[in-house]
PDB file of C-alpha atoms in Angstrom:
ATOM      1  CA  MET G 525      -6.187 -18.263  -5.505  1.00 44.00           C
ATOM      2  CA  ASP G 526      -8.975 -17.982  -8.106  1.00 49.00           C
ATOM      3  CA  THR G 527      -7.386 -17.551 -11.544  1.00 51.00           C
ATOM      4  CA  ASP G 528     -10.636 -15.436 -12.737  1.00 60.00           C
ATOM      5  CA  GLN G 529     -10.090 -12.923 -10.076  1.00 61.00           C
ATOM      6  CA  SER G 530      -7.880 -10.970 -12.041  1.00 63.00           C
ATOM      7  CA  TYR G 531     -10.488 -11.040 -15.140  1.00 71.00           C
ATOM      8  CA  HIS G 532     -13.225  -9.829 -12.540  1.00 70.00           C
ATOM      9  CA  PHE G 533     -11.268  -6.794 -11.556  1.00 72.00           C
ATOM     10  CA  GLY G 534     -10.600  -6.204 -15.205  1.00 74.00           C
ATOM     11  CA  VAL G 535     -14.217  -6.173 -16.146  1.00 75.00           C
ATOM     12  CA  MET G 536     -14.547  -4.226 -12.381  1.00 71.00           C
ATOM     13  CA  ARG G 537     -11.828  -1.307 -13.562  1.00 72.00           C
ATOM     14  CA  ARG G 538     -14.150  -1.047 -16.740  1.00 78.00           C
ATOM     15  CA  ALA G 539     -17.156  -0.636 -15.214  1.00 73.00           C
ATOM     16  CA  ILE G 540     -15.594   2.052 -13.011  1.00 69.00           C
ATOM     17  CA  ASP G 541     -14.738   3.960 -15.966  1.00 73.00           C
ATOM     18  CA  LEU G 542     -17.745   3.801 -17.291  1.00 76.00           C
ATOM     19  CA  ILE G 543     -19.461   4.786 -13.738  1.00 69.00           C
ATOM     20  CA  ASP G 544     -17.630   7.857 -13.247  1.00 67.00           C
ATOM     21  CA  ALA G 545     -18.474   8.892 -16.507  1.00 70.00           C
ATOM     22  CA  GLN G 546     -21.995   8.873 -15.927  1.00 67.00           C
ATOM     23  CA  PRO G 547     -23.593  12.556 -15.352  1.00 61.00           C
ATOM     24  CA  ASP G 548     -27.161  11.214 -14.742  1.00 65.00           C
ATOM     25  CA  GLY G 549     -26.674   8.479 -12.040  1.00 66.00           C
ATOM     26  CA  PRO G 550     -25.972   4.793 -12.057  1.00 70.00           C
ATOM     27  CA  LEU G 551     -26.441   2.807 -15.133  1.00 76.00           C
ATOM     28  CA  SER G 552     -29.017  -0.156 -14.918  1.00 82.00           C
ATOM     29  CA  LEU G 553     -28.238  -3.790 -14.980  1.00 82.00           C
ATOM     30  CA  ASP G 554     -28.698  -3.985 -19.019  1.00 87.00           C
ATOM     31  CA  ALA G 555     -26.942  -1.084 -20.129  1.00 85.00           C
ATOM     32  CA  LEU G 556     -23.824  -1.764 -18.085  1.00 82.00           C
ATOM     33  CA  ALA G 557     -24.095  -5.446 -19.179  1.00 84.00           C
ATOM     34  CA  ALA G 558     -24.022  -4.110 -22.973  1.00 87.00           C
ATOM     35  CA  GLU G 559     -21.381  -1.659 -22.178  1.00 83.00           C
ATOM     36  CA  MET G 560     -19.298  -4.751 -21.121  1.00 82.00           C
ATOM     37  CA  SER G 561     -20.560  -6.690 -23.937  1.00 85.00           C
ATOM     38  CA  MET G 562     -22.293  -9.685 -21.645  1.00 85.00           C
ATOM     39  CA  SER G 563     -25.248 -10.678 -20.791  1.00 89.00           C
ATOM     40  CA  PRO G 564     -27.185  -9.140 -18.261  1.00 87.00           C
ATOM     41  CA  ALA G 565     -27.426 -12.617 -16.514  1.00 87.00           C
ATOM     42  CA  HIS G 566     -23.689 -13.302 -17.162  1.00 86.00           C
ATOM     43  CA  PHE G 567     -22.287  -9.707 -15.814  1.00 83.00           C
ATOM     44  CA  GLN G 568     -24.816 -10.058 -12.432  1.00 81.00           C
ATOM     45  CA  ARG G 569     -22.737 -13.530 -11.881  1.00 80.00           C
ATOM     46  CA  LEU G 570     -19.947 -12.084 -11.956  1.00 77.00           C
ATOM     47  CA  PHE G 571     -20.567  -9.479  -9.409  1.00 71.00           C
ATOM     48  CA  SER G 572     -22.105 -12.120  -7.430  1.00 70.00           C
ATOM     49  CA  GLN G 573     -18.938 -13.919  -7.533  1.00 70.00           C
ATOM     50  CA  TRP G 574     -16.516 -10.728  -7.213  1.00 69.00           C
ATOM     51  CA  VAL G 575     -17.975  -9.054  -4.100  1.00 61.00           C
ATOM     52  CA  GLY G 576     -21.542 -10.657  -3.360  1.00 62.00           C
ATOM     53  CA  VAL G 577     -24.031  -7.594  -4.178  1.00 66.00           C
ATOM     54  CA  SER G 578     -25.698  -6.581  -7.103  1.00 71.00           C
ATOM     55  CA  PRO G 579     -24.256  -4.032  -9.473  1.00 72.00           C
ATOM     56  CA  LYS G 580     -26.441  -1.381  -8.657  1.00 72.00           C
ATOM     57  CA  ARG G 581     -25.528  -1.738  -4.770  1.00 71.00           C
ATOM     58  CA  TYR G 582     -21.693  -2.099  -6.248  1.00 70.00           C
ATOM     59  CA  GLN G 583     -22.279   1.320  -7.928  1.00 69.00           C
ATOM     60  CA  GLN G 584     -23.374   3.317  -4.833  1.00 68.00           C
ATOM     61  CA  TYR G 585     -20.371   2.033  -2.983  1.00 65.00           C
ATOM     62  CA  LEU G 586     -18.265   3.063  -6.252  1.00 64.00           C
ATOM     63  CA  ALA G 587     -19.552   6.520  -6.233  1.00 60.00           C
ATOM     64  CA  LEU G 588     -17.205   9.443  -5.640  1.00 51.00           C
ATOM     65  CA  GLY G 589     -19.295  10.633  -2.628  1.00 58.00           C
ATOM     66  CA  GLN G 590     -18.530   7.435  -1.240  1.00 59.00           C
ATOM     67  CA  ALA G 591     -15.451   8.394   1.057  1.00 58.00           C
ATOM     68  CA  LYS G 592     -17.377  11.249   2.449  1.00 61.00           C
ATOM     69  CA  ALA G 593     -19.927   8.784   3.371  1.00 63.00           C
ATOM     70  CA  LEU G 594     -17.480   6.157   4.819  1.00 64.00           C
ATOM     71  CA  LEU G 595     -15.681   9.176   6.880  1.00 59.00           C
ATOM     72  CA  ARG G 596     -19.253   9.918   8.170  1.00 65.00           C
ATOM     73  CA  ASP G 597     -20.225   6.801   8.851  1.00 63.00           C
ATOM     74  CA  ARG G 598     -17.379   4.368   9.447  1.00 63.00           C
ATOM     75  CA  PHE G 599     -14.934   6.918  10.866  1.00 59.00           C
ATOM     76  CA  THR G 600     -12.386   5.167  13.452  1.00 61.00           C
ATOM     77  CA  THR G 601     -10.759   6.945  16.332  1.00 59.00           C
ATOM     78  CA  LEU G 602      -7.630   4.893  16.673  1.00 59.00           C
ATOM     79  CA  ASP G 603      -6.846   5.933  19.799  1.00 53.00           C
ATOM     80  CA  VAL G 604     -10.274   4.094  21.451  1.00 47.00           C
ATOM     81  CA  ALA G 605     -10.120   1.445  18.633  1.00 44.00           C
ATOM     82  CA  ASP G 606      -8.399  -1.278  19.835  1.00 47.00           C
ATOM     83  CA  ALA G 607      -9.169  -0.837  23.608  1.00 43.00           C
ATOM     84  CA  VAL G 608     -13.005  -1.432  22.272  1.00 39.00           C
ATOM     85  CA  GLY G 609     -11.871  -4.569  20.265  1.00 42.00           C
ATOM     86  CA  LEU G 610     -12.453  -3.024  17.138  1.00 38.00           C
ATOM     87  CA  SER G 611      -9.863  -3.610  15.278  1.00 42.00           C
ATOM     88  CA  GLY G 612     -10.337  -7.293  15.877  1.00 41.00           C
ATOM     89  CA  SER G 613     -14.278  -7.728  15.637  1.00 36.00           C
ATOM     90  CA  GLY G 614     -14.171  -5.832  12.139  1.00 40.00           C
ATOM     91  CA  ARG G 615     -11.897  -8.146   9.945  1.00 40.00           C
ATOM     92  CA  LEU G 616     -13.276 -10.438   7.552  1.00 34.00           C
ATOM     93  CA  HIS G 617     -13.480 -14.244   8.863  1.00 35.00           C
ATOM     94  CA  ASP G 618     -10.465 -15.213  10.834  1.00 44.00           C
ATOM     95  CA  LEU G 619      -7.003 -13.724   9.306  1.00 54.00           C
ATOM     96  CA  PHE G 620      -5.012 -13.314  11.565  1.00 65.00           C
ATOM     97  CA  ILE G 621      -1.958 -11.050  10.590  1.00 74.00           C
ATOM     98  CA  ARG G 622       1.464 -11.778  12.495  1.00 77.00           C
ATOM     99  CA  TRP G 623       3.902  -9.123  11.996  1.00 78.00           C
ATOM    100  CA  GLU G 624       7.587  -8.656  13.075  1.00 79.00           C
ATOM    101  CA  ALA G 625       9.351  -5.309  12.556  1.00 80.00           C
ATOM    102  CA  MET G 626      13.345  -5.122  11.412  1.00 77.00           C
ATOM    103  CA  THR G 627      15.780  -3.143  13.828  1.00 74.00           C
ATOM    104  CA  PRO G 628      16.658   0.603  12.907  1.00 72.00           C
ATOM    105  CA  GLY G 629      19.914  -0.967  12.680  1.00 74.00           C
ATOM    106  CA  ALA G 630      19.279  -3.485  10.129  1.00 75.00           C
ATOM    107  CA  TYR G 631      16.890  -0.963   8.042  1.00 77.00           C
ATOM    108  CA  ALA G 632      19.804   1.420   7.775  1.00 79.00           C
ATOM    109  CA  GLN G 633      21.845  -1.622   5.953  1.00 85.00           C
ATOM    110  CA  ALA G 634      19.234  -0.799   3.358  1.00 86.00           C
ATOM    111  CA  GLY G 635      17.846  -4.301   3.040  1.00 84.00           C
ATOM    112  CA  GLY G 636      21.858  -5.625   3.572  1.00 89.00           C
ATOM    113  CA  GLY G 637      22.239  -9.534   4.313  1.00 88.00           C
ATOM    114  CA  LEU G 638      18.879 -10.258   3.322  1.00 89.00           C
ATOM    115  CA  THR G 639      17.265 -12.533   0.761  1.00 94.00           C
ATOM    116  CA  ILE G 640      14.027 -11.241  -0.786  1.00 95.00           C
ATOM    117  CA  ARG G 641      12.175 -13.729  -2.933  1.00 97.00           C
ATOM    118  CA  HIS G 642       9.368 -12.564  -5.087  1.00 97.00           C
ATOM    119  CA  GLY G 643       6.369 -13.576  -7.607  1.00 97.00           C
ATOM    120  CA  VAL G 644       3.566 -12.346  -9.268  1.00 96.00           C
ATOM    121  CA  PHE G 645      -0.122 -13.711  -8.130  1.00 94.00           C
ATOM    122  CA  ASP G 646      -3.670 -13.215  -9.456  1.00 89.00           C
ATOM    123  CA  THR G 647      -5.891 -11.430  -6.934  1.00 87.00           C
ATOM    124  CA  PRO G 648      -9.324  -9.633  -6.489  1.00 82.00           C
ATOM    125  CA  PHE G 649      -7.799  -6.317  -7.771  1.00 86.00           C
ATOM    126  CA  GLY G 650      -5.703  -7.679 -10.511  1.00 85.00           C
ATOM    127  CA  PRO G 651      -2.099  -9.147 -10.691  1.00 90.00           C
ATOM    128  CA  ALA G 652       0.098  -8.284  -7.628  1.00 94.00           C
ATOM    129  CA  LEU G 653       3.747  -8.698  -7.064  1.00 97.00           C
ATOM    130  CA  ALA G 654       4.226  -9.849  -3.657  1.00 97.00           C
ATOM    131  CA  MET G 655       7.637 -10.091  -2.037  1.00 96.00           C
ATOM    132  CA  GLY G 656       8.998 -11.417   1.196  1.00 95.00           C
ATOM    133  CA  THR G 657      11.995 -12.759   3.270  1.00 94.00           C
ATOM    134  CA  ASP G 658      12.179 -16.053   5.124  1.00 93.00           C
ATOM    135  CA  LYS G 659       9.631 -14.313   7.873  1.00 92.00           C
ATOM    136  CA  GLY G 660       6.834 -12.977   5.718  1.00 93.00           C
ATOM    137  CA  LEU G 661       5.405 -10.706   3.472  1.00 94.00           C
ATOM    138  CA  CYS G 662       7.930  -7.225   2.962  1.00 94.00           C
ATOM    139  CA  GLY G 663       6.381  -6.034  -0.285  1.00 95.00           C
ATOM    140  CA  LEU G 664       3.008  -6.102  -1.746  1.00 96.00           C
ATOM    141  CA  GLY G 665       1.735  -4.120  -5.010  1.00 95.00           C
ATOM    142  CA  PHE G 666      -0.708  -4.054  -7.527  1.00 94.00           C
ATOM    143  CA  LEU G 667       0.572  -3.814 -11.252  1.00 92.00           C
ATOM    144  CA  SER G 668      -3.300  -2.883 -12.749  1.00 85.00           C
ATOM    145  CA  GLU G 669      -2.159   0.668 -13.367  1.00 86.00           C
ATOM    146  CA  CYS G 670       1.998  -0.427 -13.858  1.00 90.00           C
ATOM    147  CA  THR G 671       4.095  -2.681 -15.621  1.00 93.00           C
ATOM    148  CA  LEU G 672       5.454  -5.559 -13.667  1.00 94.00           C
ATOM    149  CA  GLU G 673       9.004  -3.716 -14.422  1.00 95.00           C
ATOM    150  CA  GLU G 674       7.903  -0.818 -12.953  1.00 95.00           C
ATOM    151  CA  GLY G 675       6.491  -2.750 -10.035  1.00 95.00           C
ATOM    152  CA  ILE G 676       9.322  -4.487  -9.546  1.00 95.00           C
ATOM    153  CA  ASP G 677      11.918  -1.370  -9.657  1.00 95.00           C
ATOM    154  CA  ASP G 678       9.532   0.553  -6.992  1.00 94.00           C
ATOM    155  CA  LEU G 679       9.856  -2.332  -4.074  1.00 94.00           C
ATOM    156  CA  CYS G 680      13.579  -3.051  -5.147  1.00 95.00           C
ATOM    157  CA  ASN G 681      14.707   0.457  -4.791  1.00 93.00           C
ATOM    158  CA  ARG G 682      13.416   0.338  -0.972  1.00 91.00           C
ATOM    159  CA  TRP G 683      15.915  -2.201  -0.238  1.00 92.00           C
ATOM    160  CA  PRO G 684      18.982  -1.834  -2.403  1.00 93.00           C
ATOM    161  CA  GLU G 685      21.217  -3.971  -0.742  1.00 93.00           C
ATOM    162  CA  ALA G 686      19.215  -7.112  -0.625  1.00 93.00           C
ATOM    163  CA  THR G 687      19.430 -10.040  -2.879  1.00 95.00           C
ATOM    164  CA  PHE G 688      16.189 -10.395  -4.891  1.00 96.00           C
ATOM    165  CA  VAL G 689      15.390 -14.044  -6.378  1.00 97.00           C
ATOM    166  CA  GLU G 690      12.211 -14.732  -8.465  1.00 97.00           C
ATOM    167  CA  ASP G 691      10.556 -17.387  -6.392  1.00 97.00           C
ATOM    168  CA  PRO G 692       6.655 -17.308  -5.535  1.00 96.00           C
ATOM    169  CA  ALA G 693       6.215 -20.732  -4.058  1.00 96.00           C
ATOM    170  CA  PRO G 694       7.327 -19.762  -0.371  1.00 95.00           C
ATOM    171  CA  LEU G 695       5.013 -16.755  -0.549  1.00 96.00           C
ATOM    172  CA  ARG G 696       1.913 -18.650  -1.751  1.00 95.00           C
ATOM    173  CA  ASN G 697       0.591 -19.301   1.109  1.00 94.00           C
ATOM    174  CA  TRP G 698       0.861 -15.680   2.776  1.00 94.00           C
ATOM    175  CA  VAL G 699      -1.047 -14.194   0.005  1.00 94.00           C
ATOM    176  CA  ASP G 700      -3.676 -16.979  -0.480  1.00 91.00           C
ATOM    177  CA  ALA G 701      -4.511 -16.222   3.260  1.00 90.00           C
ATOM    178  CA  SER G 702      -4.327 -12.414   2.666  1.00 89.00           C
ATOM    179  CA  PHE G 703      -7.055 -12.185   0.092  1.00 86.00           C
ATOM    180  CA  ALA G 704      -9.167 -14.684   0.979  1.00 81.00           C
ATOM    181  CA  GLN G 705      -9.252 -12.860   4.487  1.00 77.00           C
ATOM    182  CA  LYS G 706      -9.087 -16.357   6.006  1.00 80.00           C
ATOM    183  CA  GLY G 707      -5.929 -17.711   7.836  1.00 81.00           C
ATOM    184  CA  GLU G 708      -2.668 -16.624   9.042  1.00 84.00           C
ATOM    185  CA  ALA G 709      -0.415 -13.971   6.718  1.00 86.00           C
ATOM    186  CA  HIS G 710       3.066 -12.946   8.066  1.00 89.00           C
ATOM    187  CA  LEU G 711       4.536  -9.530   7.891  1.00 90.00           C
ATOM    188  CA  HIS G 712       8.275  -8.369   7.727  1.00 90.00           C
ATOM    189  CA  MET G 713       8.275  -4.633   7.879  1.00 89.00           C
ATOM    190  CA  ILE G 714      11.131  -3.197   6.794  1.00 87.00           C
ATOM    191  CA  GLY G 715      11.062   0.656   7.519  1.00 86.00           C
ATOM    192  CA  ALA G 716      12.216   3.077   9.619  1.00 86.00           C
ATOM    193  CA  PRO G 717      11.019   3.923  12.891  1.00 87.00           C
ATOM    194  CA  PHE G 718       8.679   6.692  12.313  1.00 91.00           C
ATOM    195  CA  GLN G 719       7.122   4.756   9.299  1.00 90.00           C
ATOM    196  CA  LEU G 720       6.591   1.804  11.357  1.00 89.00           C
ATOM    197  CA  LYS G 721       4.541   3.443  13.732  1.00 90.00           C
ATOM    198  CA  VAL G 722       2.540   4.750  10.997  1.00 92.00           C
ATOM    199  CA  TRP G 723       2.081   1.110   9.350  1.00 91.00           C
ATOM    200  CA  GLU G 724       1.144  -0.484  12.826  1.00 88.00           C
ATOM    201  CA  ALA G 725      -1.491   2.674  13.395  1.00 88.00           C
ATOM    202  CA  LEU G 726      -2.980   1.621   9.906  1.00 89.00           C
ATOM    203  CA  LEU G 727      -3.412  -1.871  11.263  1.00 86.00           C
ATOM    204  CA  GLN G 728      -6.244  -0.557  13.851  1.00 83.00           C
ATOM    205  CA  VAL G 729      -8.183   0.314  11.462  1.00 83.00           C
ATOM    206  CA  PRO G 730     -10.664  -2.567  10.734  1.00 79.00           C
ATOM    207  CA  THR G 731     -12.141  -3.768   7.746  1.00 79.00           C
ATOM    208  CA  GLY G 732     -15.081  -1.550   5.988  1.00 76.00           C
ATOM    209  CA  HIS G 733     -13.943   1.428   8.095  1.00 81.00           C
ATOM    210  CA  VAL G 734     -12.055   4.858   7.272  1.00 83.00           C
ATOM    211  CA  THR G 735      -9.842   6.971   9.299  1.00 86.00           C
ATOM    212  CA  THR G 736      -7.727  10.327   8.553  1.00 88.00           C
ATOM    213  CA  TYR G 737      -4.329  11.213   8.032  1.00 90.00           C
ATOM    214  CA  SER G 738      -4.561  13.451  11.309  1.00 91.00           C
ATOM    215  CA  GLU G 739      -5.559  10.807  13.670  1.00 88.00           C
ATOM    216  CA  ILE G 740      -3.188   8.636  12.791  1.00 92.00           C
ATOM    217  CA  ALA G 741      -0.949  11.508  13.466  1.00 93.00           C
ATOM    218  CA  GLY G 742      -2.371  11.619  16.631  1.00 91.00           C
ATOM    219  CA  ALA G 743      -2.863   8.008  17.363  1.00 87.00           C
ATOM    220  CA  ILE G 744       1.122   8.029  17.114  1.00 89.00           C
ATOM    221  CA  GLY G 745       1.492  11.103  19.591  1.00 91.00           C
ATOM    222  CA  LYS G 746       2.948  13.407  16.461  1.00 92.00           C
ATOM    223  CA  PRO G 747      -0.776  15.142  16.134  1.00 91.00           C
ATOM    224  CA  ARG G 748       1.448  17.873  14.044  1.00 92.00           C
ATOM    225  CA  ALA G 749       3.152  15.385  11.485  1.00 91.00           C
ATOM    226  CA  VAL G 750       0.263  15.168   8.975  1.00 92.00           C
ATOM    227  CA  ARG G 751       2.063  15.913   6.037  1.00 92.00           C
ATOM    228  CA  ALA G 752       4.886  13.249   7.165  1.00 94.00           C
ATOM    229  CA  VAL G 753       2.059  10.240   7.934  1.00 93.00           C
ATOM    230  CA  GLY G 754       0.858  11.207   4.627  1.00 92.00           C
ATOM    231  CA  THR G 755       4.233  10.171   2.848  1.00 93.00           C
ATOM    232  CA  ALA G 756       4.538   7.136   5.134  1.00 93.00           C
ATOM    233  CA  VAL G 757       1.221   6.114   4.469  1.00 93.00           C
ATOM    234  CA  GLY G 758       2.293   6.481   0.807  1.00 91.00           C
ATOM    235  CA  ARG G 759       5.159   4.690   1.405  1.00 91.00           C
ATOM    236  CA  ASN G 760       3.496   1.603   2.933  1.00 93.00           C
ATOM    237  CA  PRO G 761       5.251  -1.241   0.926  1.00 93.00           C
ATOM    238  CA  VAL G 762       2.433  -3.958   1.596  1.00 94.00           C
ATOM    239  CA  SER G 763      -0.763  -2.702   0.427  1.00 93.00           C
ATOM    240  CA  PHE G 764      -3.537  -4.002   1.161  1.00 93.00           C
ATOM    241  CA  LEU G 765      -2.620  -5.923   4.576  1.00 91.00           C
ATOM    242  CA  ILE G 766      -1.075  -2.716   5.914  1.00 91.00           C
ATOM    243  CA  PRO G 767      -4.603  -0.806   4.962  1.00 91.00           C
ATOM    244  CA  CYS G 768      -3.276   2.537   3.826  1.00 92.00           C
ATOM    245  CA  HIS G 769      -6.311   2.323   1.105  1.00 91.00           C
ATOM    246  CA  ARG G 770      -8.161   3.162   4.349  1.00 90.00           C
ATOM    247  CA  ALA G 771      -6.645   6.592   5.279  1.00 88.00           C
ATOM    248  CA  LEU G 772      -8.702   9.514   4.013  1.00 82.00           C
ATOM    249  CA  ARG G 773      -7.987  13.270   4.063  1.00 80.00           C
ATOM    250  CA  LYS G 774     -10.256  15.322   6.899  1.00 75.00           C
ATOM    251  CA  SER G 775     -12.487  16.932   3.927  1.00 68.00           C
ATOM    252  CA  GLY G 776     -13.306  12.899   2.808  1.00 62.00           C
ATOM    253  CA  ALA G 777     -11.162  13.301  -0.487  1.00 68.00           C
ATOM    254  CA  LEU G 778      -9.478   9.933  -1.272  1.00 71.00           C
ATOM    255  CA  GLY G 779      -6.005  11.571  -1.265  1.00 74.00           C
ATOM    256  CA  GLY G 780      -3.317   9.590  -3.343  1.00 76.00           C
ATOM    257  CA  TYR G 781      -2.682   5.847  -3.364  1.00 86.00           C
ATOM    258  CA  HIS G 782       0.529   4.721  -4.583  1.00 90.00           C
ATOM    259  CA  TRP G 783      -0.648   1.946  -7.027  1.00 90.00           C
ATOM    260  CA  GLY G 784      -3.484   4.156  -8.669  1.00 87.00           C
ATOM    261  CA  LEU G 785      -6.596   5.672  -7.237  1.00 84.00           C
ATOM    262  CA  PRO G 786      -8.886   3.054  -8.887  1.00 83.00           C
ATOM    263  CA  VAL G 787      -7.834   0.428  -7.081  1.00 86.00           C
ATOM    264  CA  LYS G 788      -7.928   2.374  -3.847  1.00 88.00           C
ATOM    265  CA  ARG G 789     -11.811   3.100  -4.838  1.00 82.00           C
ATOM    266  CA  ALA G 790     -12.259  -0.840  -6.032  1.00 82.00           C
ATOM    267  CA  ILE G 791     -10.888  -2.137  -2.763  1.00 86.00           C
ATOM    268  CA  LEU G 792     -12.527   0.029  -0.639  1.00 84.00           C
ATOM    269  CA  ALA G 793     -16.167  -0.520  -2.369  1.00 79.00           C
ATOM    270  CA  TRP G 794     -15.713  -4.238  -1.923  1.00 79.00           C
ATOM    271  CA  GLU G 795     -14.675  -4.068   1.715  1.00 82.00           C
ATOM    272  CA  SER G 796     -17.368  -1.981   2.304  1.00 77.00           C
ATOM    273  CA  ALA G 797     -19.873  -4.141   0.171  1.00 72.00           C
ATOM    274  CA  ARG G 798     -18.787  -7.394   2.084  1.00 70.00           C
ATOM    275  CA  THR G 799     -18.895  -5.819   5.432  1.00 69.00           C
ATOM    276  CA  GLY G 800     -22.318  -4.833   4.548  1.00 62.00           C
ATOM    277  CA  ALA G 801     -23.388  -7.895   3.059  1.00 48.00           C
ATOM    278  CA  ALA G 802     -21.810 -10.163   5.865  1.00 45.00           C
TER     279      ALA G 802
END
């Protein structure tokens, strides 16, 4: 993992705030670079390294109205996405996700008998806390909007009877594959049966596309359970790989994001820009 990625996201996080504060449209490259205390050339280079498009183009992807544009132009109907191969062809590069769900009985034990290892890793969206069993990643959360202690408490409290050990080494290959979007990432999903259905549906949403909570509800055979689906999306323990950031409200509003809306917007913009530039 490129150790510069957290720095790049820190720059982008500051840029998001600046872009949102502008009432008169996008900032020029010179103005945005000056606000970042960088030369235009250096700032342009950081953008290219991080997402592969110009700052002007990226500002378009970050625009608050971009969610509605995504919903209009890249909306995925989940009941046909898998049938036409969209979920496979839409993935960047050749990342393959292999996932296994814990049985309902084991879930009821609240992680009892499990050893869960954890560590902090640099990612394109700032530092991330990863957790995993011997079978795969079971937790992934971003720390740019919370402290490490808050992130650990958040994920550990989901499986209170598990044994937690700080040991990042066994997780590194899975985390690296996840953000390089190349290779194989193993997941060990620990959740209630309804949650698992929602998370499996999210896996059908291709990179650079979005869906709605109501579409997810319909795809799992519970069309009236939109509110419960929203709760399950918010409880997704493995951010990014189980792409809860791709779920929007039917109105086109971003909805919530457990690890902070700035992170959700940055991920959606990053994916849209990389897909558009590919």
